[in-house]
Amino acid sequence: MDPPPSAPPRTVICVGDVHGHISKLESLWSNLQSALPADAFATALVIFLGDYCDRGSHTRKVLDFLIALPTRYPAQHHVFLCGNHDFAFAAFVGALPPPPDGSPFSATWDEYLHNEEHEGWFRGPGHEGMHVQGRRWGGVIKERWNPKKGLPYKGSIYDAQPTFESYDVAHGSPDLAKAMPEEHKKFLHDLVWIHEEDDVPVDTDKGQTVCKLIAVHAGLERSMDLNEQLRILRTRDTRVPKIQMLHGRHDVWDIPKDLSAEQIIIVSGHHGKLHIDGLRFIIDEGGGYEDKPIAAIVLPSKTLIRSTE
């Protein structure tokens, strides 16, 4: 008697940066649902790669959408990674986990104080007890033009003005925390900095292989001790002024040499690009731009699905 057919591998969906674009998120979600078999979609592991806020106009609606997903799709498993924008947003509204050693958040300022004037850090009520990234996020950048993006800044170095306005408060207002629903602050507080998943199948040129998956917003640094990176990410160590695994641009692009010999997928958003090289996936086609779609990658097939609003 033939053995019963084995169940198909669980579908894993990794969703790129949303950046306040609710209509793109709704379109992407609808396209994912249409593209996948009903049972695969209904039971998928869905990993959101971070950066839910800023640039787009509807951060509040994006958070409402994400918070509702576990109720709407109870058989799915949802992972919400912390992006650098979300970290800074949480820092501004008092939703960051406290430093594990009880040190004040003001201890994070010193390394970057030389940027305070240029970046126009927030100096209003409550700034004394704020993480440096919260002060940068809620500040007012003196320059009006971002040469890296070829676009004007939206309020701060983080383009945070649309996030304030989505909660009907003025950019830089300390009233933002009062204007936000408590469930939004809890969502920001609970964001994970890393997700590790064993036994994730992925299709390769040599057939399907089973890998460990590590999801982190920007990537893992090649030149920093891997165990120290993992400690910071797993414990959410908010003593660190700038977590390169969430904020970095250059040294986080490739798989660290300590992991390159193993069958490990590393998937990130953050970089404003789509990049698939072996088991290194960067899924951020949108980058917060108005004219670009939000993309998601579906495993094991490595199918790319995009918003089509």
PDB file of C-alpha atoms in Angstrom:
ATOM      1  CA  MET A   1       0.000   0.000   0.000  1.00  0.00           C
ATOM      2  CA  ASP A   2       1.406   3.377  -0.995  1.00  0.00           C
ATOM      3  CA  PRO A   3       2.121   5.825   1.845  1.00  0.00           C
ATOM      4  CA  PRO A   4      -0.240   8.783   2.030  1.00  0.00           C
ATOM      5  CA  PRO A   5       0.970  11.798   0.091  1.00  0.00           C
ATOM      6  CA  SER A   6       2.886  14.223   2.281  1.00  0.00           C
ATOM      7  CA  ALA A   7       1.327  17.590   2.949  1.00  0.00           C
ATOM      8  CA  PRO A   8       2.679  20.430   0.816  1.00  0.00           C
ATOM      9  CA  PRO A   9       5.186  22.662   2.592  1.00  0.00           C
ATOM     10  CA  ARG A  10       3.796  25.630   4.442  1.00  0.00           C
ATOM     11  CA  THR A  11       3.716  28.757   2.329  1.00  0.00           C
ATOM     12  CA  VAL A  12       5.913  31.604   3.569  1.00  0.00           C
ATOM     13  CA  ILE A  13       5.179  35.150   2.403  1.00  0.00           C
ATOM     14  CA  CYS A  14       7.663  37.977   3.026  1.00  0.00           C
ATOM     15  CA  VAL A  15       6.192  41.452   2.479  1.00  0.00           C
ATOM     16  CA  GLY A  16       8.377  44.476   1.694  1.00  0.00           C
ATOM     17  CA  ASP A  17       8.266  47.948   3.215  1.00  0.00           C
ATOM     18  CA  VAL A  18       4.797  49.543   3.261  1.00  0.00           C
ATOM     19  CA  HIS A  19       5.646  53.139   4.281  1.00  0.00           C
ATOM     20  CA  GLY A  20       2.133  54.370   4.902  1.00  0.00           C
ATOM     21  CA  HIS A  21       0.708  53.285   1.524  1.00  0.00           C
ATOM     22  CA  ILE A  22      -2.574  51.645   2.524  1.00  0.00           C
ATOM     23  CA  SER A  23      -4.024  51.274  -0.989  1.00  0.00           C
ATOM     24  CA  LYS A  24      -0.854  49.502  -2.157  1.00  0.00           C
ATOM     25  CA  LEU A  25      -0.954  47.209   0.870  1.00  0.00           C
ATOM     26  CA  GLU A  26      -4.605  46.335   0.226  1.00  0.00           C
ATOM     27  CA  SER A  27      -3.841  45.706  -3.461  1.00  0.00           C
ATOM     28  CA  LEU A  28      -0.856  43.487  -2.647  1.00  0.00           C
ATOM     29  CA  TRP A  29      -2.888  41.502  -0.130  1.00  0.00           C
ATOM     30  CA  SER A  30      -5.661  40.967  -2.666  1.00  0.00           C
ATOM     31  CA  ASN A  31      -3.142  39.890  -5.316  1.00  0.00           C
ATOM     32  CA  LEU A  32      -1.526  37.422  -2.906  1.00  0.00           C
ATOM     33  CA  GLN A  33      -4.918  35.939  -2.115  1.00  0.00           C
ATOM     34  CA  SER A  34      -5.728  35.595  -5.815  1.00  0.00           C
ATOM     35  CA  ALA A  35      -2.348  34.104  -6.758  1.00  0.00           C
ATOM     36  CA  LEU A  36      -2.160  31.404  -4.089  1.00  0.00           C
ATOM     37  CA  PRO A  37      -4.286  28.303  -3.511  1.00  0.00           C
ATOM     38  CA  ALA A  38      -6.920  29.104  -0.899  1.00  0.00           C
ATOM     39  CA  ASP A  39      -5.588  26.682   1.706  1.00  0.00           C
ATOM     40  CA  ALA A  40      -1.985  27.826   1.187  1.00  0.00           C
ATOM     41  CA  PHE A  41      -2.943  31.459   1.716  1.00  0.00           C
ATOM     42  CA  ALA A  42      -5.206  30.706   4.664  1.00  0.00           C
ATOM     43  CA  THR A  43      -2.434  28.933   6.585  1.00  0.00           C
ATOM     44  CA  ALA A  44       0.615  30.929   5.429  1.00  0.00           C
ATOM     45  CA  LEU A  45       3.390  32.293   7.574  1.00  0.00           C
ATOM     46  CA  VAL A  46       3.396  36.002   6.680  1.00  0.00           C
ATOM     47  CA  ILE A  47       6.492  37.994   7.610  1.00  0.00           C
ATOM     48  CA  PHE A  48       6.250  41.757   7.253  1.00  0.00           C
ATOM     49  CA  LEU A  49       9.768  43.110   6.841  1.00  0.00           C
ATOM     50  CA  GLY A  50       9.231  46.443   8.610  1.00  0.00           C
ATOM     51  CA  ASP A  51       8.828  50.180   7.884  1.00  0.00           C
ATOM     52  CA  TYR A  52       5.068  50.551   8.127  1.00  0.00           C
ATOM     53  CA  CYS A  53       5.171  54.333   8.660  1.00  0.00           C
ATOM     54  CA  ASP A  54       6.443  57.565   7.038  1.00  0.00           C
ATOM     55  CA  ARG A  55       6.515  58.866   3.442  1.00  0.00           C
ATOM     56  CA  GLY A  56       3.011  57.627   2.512  1.00  0.00           C
ATOM     57  CA  SER A  57      -0.064  59.392   3.885  1.00  0.00           C
ATOM     58  CA  HIS A  58      -1.877  56.619   5.740  1.00  0.00           C
ATOM     59  CA  THR A  59       0.282  55.162   8.503  1.00  0.00           C
ATOM     60  CA  ARG A  60      -2.688  55.055  10.852  1.00  0.00           C
ATOM     61  CA  LYS A  61      -4.734  52.986   8.380  1.00  0.00           C
ATOM     62  CA  VAL A  62      -1.749  50.699   7.688  1.00  0.00           C
ATOM     63  CA  LEU A  63      -1.416  49.914  11.394  1.00  0.00           C
ATOM     64  CA  ASP A  64      -5.174  49.294  11.646  1.00  0.00           C
ATOM     65  CA  PHE A  65      -4.895  46.845   8.727  1.00  0.00           C
ATOM     66  CA  LEU A  66      -1.953  44.957  10.225  1.00  0.00           C
ATOM     67  CA  ILE A  67      -3.399  44.799  13.734  1.00  0.00           C
ATOM     68  CA  ALA A  68      -6.628  43.289  12.344  1.00  0.00           C
ATOM     69  CA  LEU A  69      -4.913  40.482  10.392  1.00  0.00           C
ATOM     70  CA  PRO A  70      -4.755  37.855  13.193  1.00  0.00           C
ATOM     71  CA  THR A  71      -8.510  38.174  13.701  1.00  0.00           C
ATOM     72  CA  ARG A  72      -9.313  38.160   9.984  1.00  0.00           C
ATOM     73  CA  TYR A  73      -6.979  35.235   9.188  1.00  0.00           C
ATOM     74  CA  PRO A  74      -6.719  33.163  12.383  1.00  0.00           C
ATOM     75  CA  ALA A  75      -4.986  30.196  10.703  1.00  0.00           C
ATOM     76  CA  GLN A  76      -2.178  32.369   9.364  1.00  0.00           C
ATOM     77  CA  HIS A  77       0.860  33.186  11.481  1.00  0.00           C
ATOM     78  CA  HIS A  78       1.917  36.838  11.325  1.00  0.00           C
ATOM     79  CA  VAL A  79       5.354  38.246  12.124  1.00  0.00           C
ATOM     80  CA  PHE A  80       5.848  41.997  12.275  1.00  0.00           C
ATOM     81  CA  LEU A  81       9.502  43.004  12.095  1.00  0.00           C
ATOM     82  CA  CYS A  82      10.722  46.354  13.344  1.00  0.00           C
ATOM     83  CA  GLY A  83      12.143  48.627  10.679  1.00  0.00           C
ATOM     84  CA  ASN A  84      14.350  51.632  11.363  1.00  0.00           C
ATOM     85  CA  HIS A  85      11.395  53.966  10.773  1.00  0.00           C
ATOM     86  CA  ASP A  86       9.189  51.986  13.170  1.00  0.00           C
ATOM     87  CA  PHE A  87      11.944  51.996  15.798  1.00  0.00           C
ATOM     88  CA  ALA A  88      12.193  55.790  15.606  1.00  0.00           C
ATOM     89  CA  PHE A  89       8.385  56.212  15.618  1.00  0.00           C
ATOM     90  CA  ALA A  90       8.166  53.999  18.715  1.00  0.00           C
ATOM     91  CA  ALA A  91      10.958  55.992  20.361  1.00  0.00           C
ATOM     92  CA  PHE A  92       9.113  59.277  19.820  1.00  0.00           C
ATOM     93  CA  VAL A  93       5.805  58.072  21.298  1.00  0.00           C
ATOM     94  CA  GLY A  94       7.340  56.247  24.275  1.00  0.00           C
ATOM     95  CA  ALA A  95       6.700  52.744  22.952  1.00  0.00           C
ATOM     96  CA  LEU A  96      10.261  51.405  22.864  1.00  0.00           C
ATOM     97  CA  PRO A  97      11.152  48.657  25.347  1.00  0.00           C
ATOM     98  CA  PRO A  98      13.344  50.208  28.067  1.00  0.00           C
ATOM     99  CA  PRO A  99      17.114  49.583  28.119  1.00  0.00           C
ATOM    100  CA  PRO A 100      17.803  46.266  29.873  1.00  0.00           C
ATOM    101  CA  ASP A 101      20.269  47.821  32.322  1.00  0.00           C
ATOM    102  CA  GLY A 102      17.971  50.657  33.366  1.00  0.00           C
ATOM    103  CA  SER A 103      20.121  53.328  31.696  1.00  0.00           C
ATOM    104  CA  PRO A 104      18.365  56.460  30.380  1.00  0.00           C
ATOM    105  CA  PHE A 105      17.622  56.806  26.688  1.00  0.00           C
ATOM    106  CA  SER A 106      19.593  60.084  26.749  1.00  0.00           C
ATOM    107  CA  ALA A 107      22.717  57.921  26.942  1.00  0.00           C
ATOM    108  CA  THR A 108      22.170  57.178  23.227  1.00  0.00           C
ATOM    109  CA  TRP A 109      22.671  60.811  22.163  1.00  0.00           C
ATOM    110  CA  ASP A 110      26.411  61.337  22.525  1.00  0.00           C
ATOM    111  CA  GLU A 111      27.622  59.421  19.489  1.00  0.00           C
ATOM    112  CA  TYR A 112      25.464  61.484  17.121  1.00  0.00           C
ATOM    113  CA  LEU A 113      25.312  64.900  18.835  1.00  0.00           C
ATOM    114  CA  HIS A 114      27.389  66.403  16.008  1.00  0.00           C
ATOM    115  CA  ASN A 115      24.301  65.880  13.779  1.00  0.00           C
ATOM    116  CA  GLU A 116      21.794  67.529  16.128  1.00  0.00           C
ATOM    117  CA  GLU A 117      21.815  70.993  14.575  1.00  0.00           C
ATOM    118  CA  HIS A 118      21.947  69.824  10.966  1.00  0.00           C
ATOM    119  CA  GLU A 119      19.145  67.252  11.437  1.00  0.00           C
ATOM    120  CA  GLY A 120      17.024  69.544  13.609  1.00  0.00           C
ATOM    121  CA  TRP A 121      16.422  67.045  16.433  1.00  0.00           C
ATOM    122  CA  PHE A 122      13.208  67.307  18.453  1.00  0.00           C
ATOM    123  CA  ARG A 123      13.681  69.529  21.522  1.00  0.00           C
ATOM    124  CA  GLY A 124      10.103  69.749  22.748  1.00  0.00           C
ATOM    125  CA  PRO A 125       8.442  68.356  25.876  1.00  0.00           C
ATOM    126  CA  GLY A 126       9.695  64.871  26.695  1.00  0.00           C
ATOM    127  CA  HIS A 127      12.871  65.015  24.615  1.00  0.00           C
ATOM    128  CA  GLU A 128      14.993  64.629  27.741  1.00  0.00           C
ATOM    129  CA  GLY A 129      13.978  60.987  28.089  1.00  0.00           C
ATOM    130  CA  MET A 130      13.911  60.090  24.386  1.00  0.00           C
ATOM    131  CA  HIS A 131      16.125  57.729  22.380  1.00  0.00           C
ATOM    132  CA  VAL A 132      18.266  59.523  19.812  1.00  0.00           C
ATOM    133  CA  GLN A 133      16.295  58.007  16.917  1.00  0.00           C
ATOM    134  CA  GLY A 134      13.039  59.400  18.323  1.00  0.00           C
ATOM    135  CA  ARG A 135      14.569  62.873  18.471  1.00  0.00           C
ATOM    136  CA  ARG A 136      15.742  62.541  14.861  1.00  0.00           C
ATOM    137  CA  TRP A 137      12.326  61.232  13.777  1.00  0.00           C
ATOM    138  CA  GLY A 138      10.279  64.027  15.362  1.00  0.00           C
ATOM    139  CA  GLY A 139      12.664  66.837  14.475  1.00  0.00           C
ATOM    140  CA  VAL A 140      12.647  69.290  11.582  1.00  0.00           C
ATOM    141  CA  ILE A 141      15.395  68.852   8.993  1.00  0.00           C
ATOM    142  CA  LYS A 142      16.854  72.210   7.926  1.00  0.00           C
ATOM    143  CA  GLU A 143      17.515  71.111   4.356  1.00  0.00           C
ATOM    144  CA  ARG A 144      14.452  70.826   2.165  1.00  0.00           C
ATOM    145  CA  TRP A 145      15.928  68.489  -0.475  1.00  0.00           C
ATOM    146  CA  ASN A 146      17.085  64.883  -0.057  1.00  0.00           C
ATOM    147  CA  PRO A 147      19.813  64.407  -2.684  1.00  0.00           C
ATOM    148  CA  LYS A 148      19.926  60.619  -2.180  1.00  0.00           C
ATOM    149  CA  LYS A 149      16.258  60.240  -3.104  1.00  0.00           C
ATOM    150  CA  GLY A 150      15.935  63.208  -5.435  1.00  0.00           C
ATOM    151  CA  LEU A 151      12.866  64.294  -3.473  1.00  0.00           C
ATOM    152  CA  PRO A 152      12.069  66.911  -0.829  1.00  0.00           C
ATOM    153  CA  TYR A 153      12.252  65.824   2.807  1.00  0.00           C
ATOM    154  CA  LYS A 154       8.862  65.349   4.457  1.00  0.00           C
ATOM    155  CA  GLY A 155       9.428  67.093   7.771  1.00  0.00           C
ATOM    156  CA  SER A 156      12.318  65.160   9.294  1.00  0.00           C
ATOM    157  CA  ILE A 157      15.318  63.087   8.291  1.00  0.00           C
ATOM    158  CA  TYR A 158      12.878  60.144   8.423  1.00  0.00           C
ATOM    159  CA  ASP A 159      10.121  61.798   6.300  1.00  0.00           C
ATOM    160  CA  ALA A 160       7.839  61.546   9.336  1.00  0.00           C
ATOM    161  CA  GLN A 161       5.452  64.430   8.632  1.00  0.00           C
ATOM    162  CA  PRO A 162       2.818  62.223   6.899  1.00  0.00           C
ATOM    163  CA  THR A 163       2.750  59.914   9.928  1.00  0.00           C
ATOM    164  CA  PHE A 164       1.926  62.785  12.295  1.00  0.00           C
ATOM    165  CA  GLU A 165      -0.732  64.046   9.902  1.00  0.00           C
ATOM    166  CA  SER A 166      -2.334  60.591   9.615  1.00  0.00           C
ATOM    167  CA  TYR A 167      -3.191  60.974  13.325  1.00  0.00           C
ATOM    168  CA  ASP A 168      -4.446  64.555  12.760  1.00  0.00           C
ATOM    169  CA  VAL A 169      -1.608  66.296  14.587  1.00  0.00           C
ATOM    170  CA  ALA A 170       1.007  68.688  13.242  1.00  0.00           C
ATOM    171  CA  HIS A 171       4.475  67.447  12.382  1.00  0.00           C
ATOM    172  CA  GLY A 172       6.712  67.417  15.464  1.00  0.00           C
ATOM    173  CA  SER A 173       3.827  67.708  17.911  1.00  0.00           C
ATOM    174  CA  PRO A 174       4.364  65.967  21.268  1.00  0.00           C
ATOM    175  CA  ASP A 175       0.592  65.328  21.231  1.00  0.00           C
ATOM    176  CA  LEU A 176       1.101  62.438  18.806  1.00  0.00           C
ATOM    177  CA  ALA A 177       1.297  59.890  21.637  1.00  0.00           C
ATOM    178  CA  LYS A 178      -2.047  61.118  23.006  1.00  0.00           C
ATOM    179  CA  ALA A 179      -3.639  60.999  19.544  1.00  0.00           C
ATOM    180  CA  MET A 180      -2.626  57.373  18.900  1.00  0.00           C
ATOM    181  CA  PRO A 181      -4.839  54.440  19.941  1.00  0.00           C
ATOM    182  CA  GLU A 182      -3.236  52.349  22.677  1.00  0.00           C
ATOM    183  CA  GLU A 183      -3.284  49.310  20.396  1.00  0.00           C
ATOM    184  CA  HIS A 184      -1.049  51.189  17.944  1.00  0.00           C
ATOM    185  CA  LYS A 185       1.497  51.913  20.674  1.00  0.00           C
ATOM    186  CA  LYS A 186       1.338  48.270  21.763  1.00  0.00           C
ATOM    187  CA  PHE A 187       1.899  47.173  18.156  1.00  0.00           C
ATOM    188  CA  LEU A 188       5.044  49.314  17.958  1.00  0.00           C
ATOM    189  CA  HIS A 189       6.249  48.116  21.358  1.00  0.00           C
ATOM    190  CA  ASP A 190       5.821  44.446  20.419  1.00  0.00           C
ATOM    191  CA  LEU A 191       7.625  44.542  17.053  1.00  0.00           C
ATOM    192  CA  VAL A 192      10.391  41.932  16.844  1.00  0.00           C
ATOM    193  CA  TRP A 193      13.849  42.811  15.556  1.00  0.00           C
ATOM    194  CA  ILE A 194      14.580  39.362  14.101  1.00  0.00           C
ATOM    195  CA  HIS A 195      12.577  36.295  13.131  1.00  0.00           C
ATOM    196  CA  GLU A 196      14.202  32.879  12.848  1.00  0.00           C
ATOM    197  CA  GLU A 197      12.294  29.999  11.255  1.00  0.00           C
ATOM    198  CA  ASP A 198      13.598  26.457  10.839  1.00  0.00           C
ATOM    199  CA  ASP A 199      12.747  24.054   8.016  1.00  0.00           C
ATOM    200  CA  VAL A 200      11.672  26.518   5.342  1.00  0.00           C
ATOM    201  CA  PRO A 201      11.661  24.898   1.871  1.00  0.00           C
ATOM    202  CA  VAL A 202      12.893  26.928  -1.077  1.00  0.00           C
ATOM    203  CA  ASP A 203      13.199  26.056  -4.750  1.00  0.00           C
ATOM    204  CA  THR A 204      16.707  26.317  -6.188  1.00  0.00           C
ATOM    205  CA  ASP A 205      18.406  25.421  -9.469  1.00  0.00           C
ATOM    206  CA  LYS A 206      19.288  22.062  -7.908  1.00  0.00           C
ATOM    207  CA  GLY A 207      15.786  21.309  -6.680  1.00  0.00           C
ATOM    208  CA  GLN A 208      13.965  22.088  -3.460  1.00  0.00           C
ATOM    209  CA  THR A 209      16.075  22.440  -0.328  1.00  0.00           C
ATOM    210  CA  VAL A 210      15.120  23.025   3.302  1.00  0.00           C
ATOM    211  CA  CYS A 211      16.760  25.995   5.007  1.00  0.00           C
ATOM    212  CA  LYS A 212      16.706  28.060   8.127  1.00  0.00           C
ATOM    213  CA  LEU A 213      15.243  31.508   7.438  1.00  0.00           C
ATOM    214  CA  ILE A 214      16.422  34.657   9.194  1.00  0.00           C
ATOM    215  CA  ALA A 215      14.382  37.802   8.607  1.00  0.00           C
ATOM    216  CA  VAL A 216      15.801  41.163   9.741  1.00  0.00           C
ATOM    217  CA  HIS A 217      14.928  44.581   8.382  1.00  0.00           C
ATOM    218  CA  ALA A 218      18.269  45.685   6.883  1.00  0.00           C
ATOM    219  CA  GLY A 219      20.383  42.532   7.175  1.00  0.00           C
ATOM    220  CA  LEU A 220      23.243  41.112   9.216  1.00  0.00           C
ATOM    221  CA  GLU A 221      26.594  42.891   9.254  1.00  0.00           C
ATOM    222  CA  ARG A 222      29.578  41.135   7.719  1.00  0.00           C
ATOM    223  CA  SER A 223      32.160  42.846   9.933  1.00  0.00           C
ATOM    224  CA  MET A 224      30.460  42.620  13.347  1.00  0.00           C
ATOM    225  CA  ASP A 225      30.525  39.562  15.593  1.00  0.00           C
ATOM    226  CA  LEU A 226      27.519  37.466  14.604  1.00  0.00           C
ATOM    227  CA  ASN A 227      26.683  36.319  18.132  1.00  0.00           C
ATOM    228  CA  GLU A 228      26.675  39.918  19.352  1.00  0.00           C
ATOM    229  CA  GLN A 229      24.341  40.914  16.503  1.00  0.00           C
ATOM    230  CA  LEU A 230      21.969  38.082  17.333  1.00  0.00           C
ATOM    231  CA  ARG A 231      22.051  39.009  21.043  1.00  0.00           C
ATOM    232  CA  ILE A 232      21.127  42.627  20.295  1.00  0.00           C
ATOM    233  CA  LEU A 233      18.321  41.574  17.947  1.00  0.00           C
ATOM    234  CA  ARG A 234      16.857  38.791  20.065  1.00  0.00           C
ATOM    235  CA  THR A 235      16.873  40.852  23.279  1.00  0.00           C
ATOM    236  CA  ARG A 236      15.869  44.134  21.568  1.00  0.00           C
ATOM    237  CA  ASP A 237      18.717  45.998  23.252  1.00  0.00           C
ATOM    238  CA  THR A 238      17.611  49.634  23.110  1.00  0.00           C
ATOM    239  CA  ARG A 239      20.890  50.863  24.646  1.00  0.00           C
ATOM    240  CA  VAL A 240      22.317  50.804  21.110  1.00  0.00           C
ATOM    241  CA  PRO A 241      22.083  54.292  19.509  1.00  0.00           C
ATOM    242  CA  LYS A 242      21.819  52.987  15.931  1.00  0.00           C
ATOM    243  CA  ILE A 243      21.180  49.294  15.286  1.00  0.00           C
ATOM    244  CA  GLN A 244      22.999  48.642  12.035  1.00  0.00           C
ATOM    245  CA  MET A 245      20.944  45.484  11.401  1.00  0.00           C
ATOM    246  CA  LEU A 246      17.879  47.762  11.180  1.00  0.00           C
ATOM    247  CA  HIS A 247      19.503  50.944   9.814  1.00  0.00           C
ATOM    248  CA  GLY A 248      22.612  49.926   7.841  1.00  0.00           C
ATOM    249  CA  ARG A 249      23.044  50.317   4.098  1.00  0.00           C
ATOM    250  CA  HIS A 250      26.359  48.858   2.976  1.00  0.00           C
ATOM    251  CA  ASP A 251      27.820  46.219   5.281  1.00  0.00           C
ATOM    252  CA  VAL A 252      24.479  44.381   5.631  1.00  0.00           C
ATOM    253  CA  TRP A 253      24.015  43.561   1.948  1.00  0.00           C
ATOM    254  CA  ASP A 254      25.621  40.105   1.878  1.00  0.00           C
ATOM    255  CA  ILE A 255      25.340  37.023   4.058  1.00  0.00           C
ATOM    256  CA  PRO A 256      27.933  37.111   6.895  1.00  0.00           C
ATOM    257  CA  LYS A 257      30.878  34.788   6.308  1.00  0.00           C
ATOM    258  CA  ASP A 258      29.989  32.829   9.469  1.00  0.00           C
ATOM    259  CA  LEU A 259      26.724  31.799   7.789  1.00  0.00           C
ATOM    260  CA  SER A 260      27.684  31.623   4.129  1.00  0.00           C
ATOM    261  CA  ALA A 261      28.609  27.934   4.286  1.00  0.00           C
ATOM    262  CA  GLU A 262      25.219  26.991   5.736  1.00  0.00           C
ATOM    263  CA  GLN A 263      21.814  26.643   4.111  1.00  0.00           C
ATOM    264  CA  ILE A 264      20.382  29.872   5.509  1.00  0.00           C
ATOM    265  CA  ILE A 265      17.999  32.302   3.829  1.00  0.00           C
ATOM    266  CA  ILE A 266      18.437  35.906   4.930  1.00  0.00           C
ATOM    267  CA  VAL A 267      15.527  38.114   3.901  1.00  0.00           C
ATOM    268  CA  SER A 268      15.276  41.877   4.419  1.00  0.00           C
ATOM    269  CA  GLY A 269      13.500  44.976   3.210  1.00  0.00           C
ATOM    270  CA  HIS A 270      14.903  48.487   3.782  1.00  0.00           C
ATOM    271  CA  HIS A 271      17.082  49.040   0.719  1.00  0.00           C
ATOM    272  CA  GLY A 272      14.601  50.322  -1.863  1.00  0.00           C
ATOM    273  CA  LYS A 273      15.517  47.487  -4.211  1.00  0.00           C
ATOM    274  CA  LEU A 274      14.650  43.954  -5.254  1.00  0.00           C
ATOM    275  CA  HIS A 275      17.741  41.752  -4.987  1.00  0.00           C
ATOM    276  CA  ILE A 276      17.733  37.955  -5.056  1.00  0.00           C
ATOM    277  CA  ASP A 277      21.168  36.351  -5.043  1.00  0.00           C
ATOM    278  CA  GLY A 278      21.261  32.719  -3.975  1.00  0.00           C
ATOM    279  CA  LEU A 279      19.653  32.633  -0.539  1.00  0.00           C
ATOM    280  CA  ARG A 280      19.980  36.398   0.090  1.00  0.00           C
ATOM    281  CA  PHE A 281      16.654  38.143  -0.553  1.00  0.00           C
ATOM    282  CA  ILE A 282      16.090  41.905  -0.361  1.00  0.00           C
ATOM    283  CA  ILE A 283      12.416  42.646  -0.932  1.00  0.00           C
ATOM    284  CA  ASP A 284      11.733  46.396  -0.966  1.00  0.00           C
ATOM    285  CA  GLU A 285      10.694  47.365  -4.454  1.00  0.00           C
ATOM    286  CA  GLY A 286       8.539  50.221  -3.191  1.00  0.00           C
ATOM    287  CA  GLY A 287      11.034  52.064  -0.992  1.00  0.00           C
ATOM    288  CA  GLY A 288       8.216  54.398   0.040  1.00  0.00           C
ATOM    289  CA  TYR A 289       8.047  55.967  -3.434  1.00  0.00           C
ATOM    290  CA  GLU A 290       4.622  56.945  -4.733  1.00  0.00           C
ATOM    291  CA  ASP A 291       5.237  55.465  -8.179  1.00  0.00           C
ATOM    292  CA  LYS A 292       6.607  52.044  -7.179  1.00  0.00           C
ATOM    293  CA  PRO A 293       4.700  48.933  -6.034  1.00  0.00           C
ATOM    294  CA  ILE A 294       5.016  47.057  -2.765  1.00  0.00           C
ATOM    295  CA  ALA A 295       6.389  43.583  -3.466  1.00  0.00           C
ATOM    296  CA  ALA A 296       6.269  40.261  -1.635  1.00  0.00           C
ATOM    297  CA  ILE A 297       8.156  37.005  -2.218  1.00  0.00           C
ATOM    298  CA  VAL A 298       6.405  33.663  -1.768  1.00  0.00           C
ATOM    299  CA  LEU A 299       8.317  30.551  -0.704  1.00  0.00           C
ATOM    300  CA  PRO A 300       9.102  27.875  -1.660  1.00  0.00           C
ATOM    301  CA  SER A 301       8.572  29.016  -5.281  1.00  0.00           C
ATOM    302  CA  LYS A 302      10.295  32.441  -4.936  1.00  0.00           C
ATOM    303  CA  THR A 303       7.362  33.946  -6.829  1.00  0.00           C
ATOM    304  CA  LEU A 304       7.214  37.739  -6.670  1.00  0.00           C
ATOM    305  CA  ILE A 305       3.788  39.328  -6.192  1.00  0.00           C
ATOM    306  CA  ARG A 306       3.271  43.092  -6.451  1.00  0.00           C
ATOM    307  CA  SER A 307       0.607  45.644  -5.721  1.00  0.00           C
ATOM    308  CA  THR A 308      -1.212  46.801  -8.855  1.00  0.00           C
ATOM    309  CA  GLU A 309      -3.254  49.779  -7.705  1.00  0.00           C
TER     310      GLU A 309
END
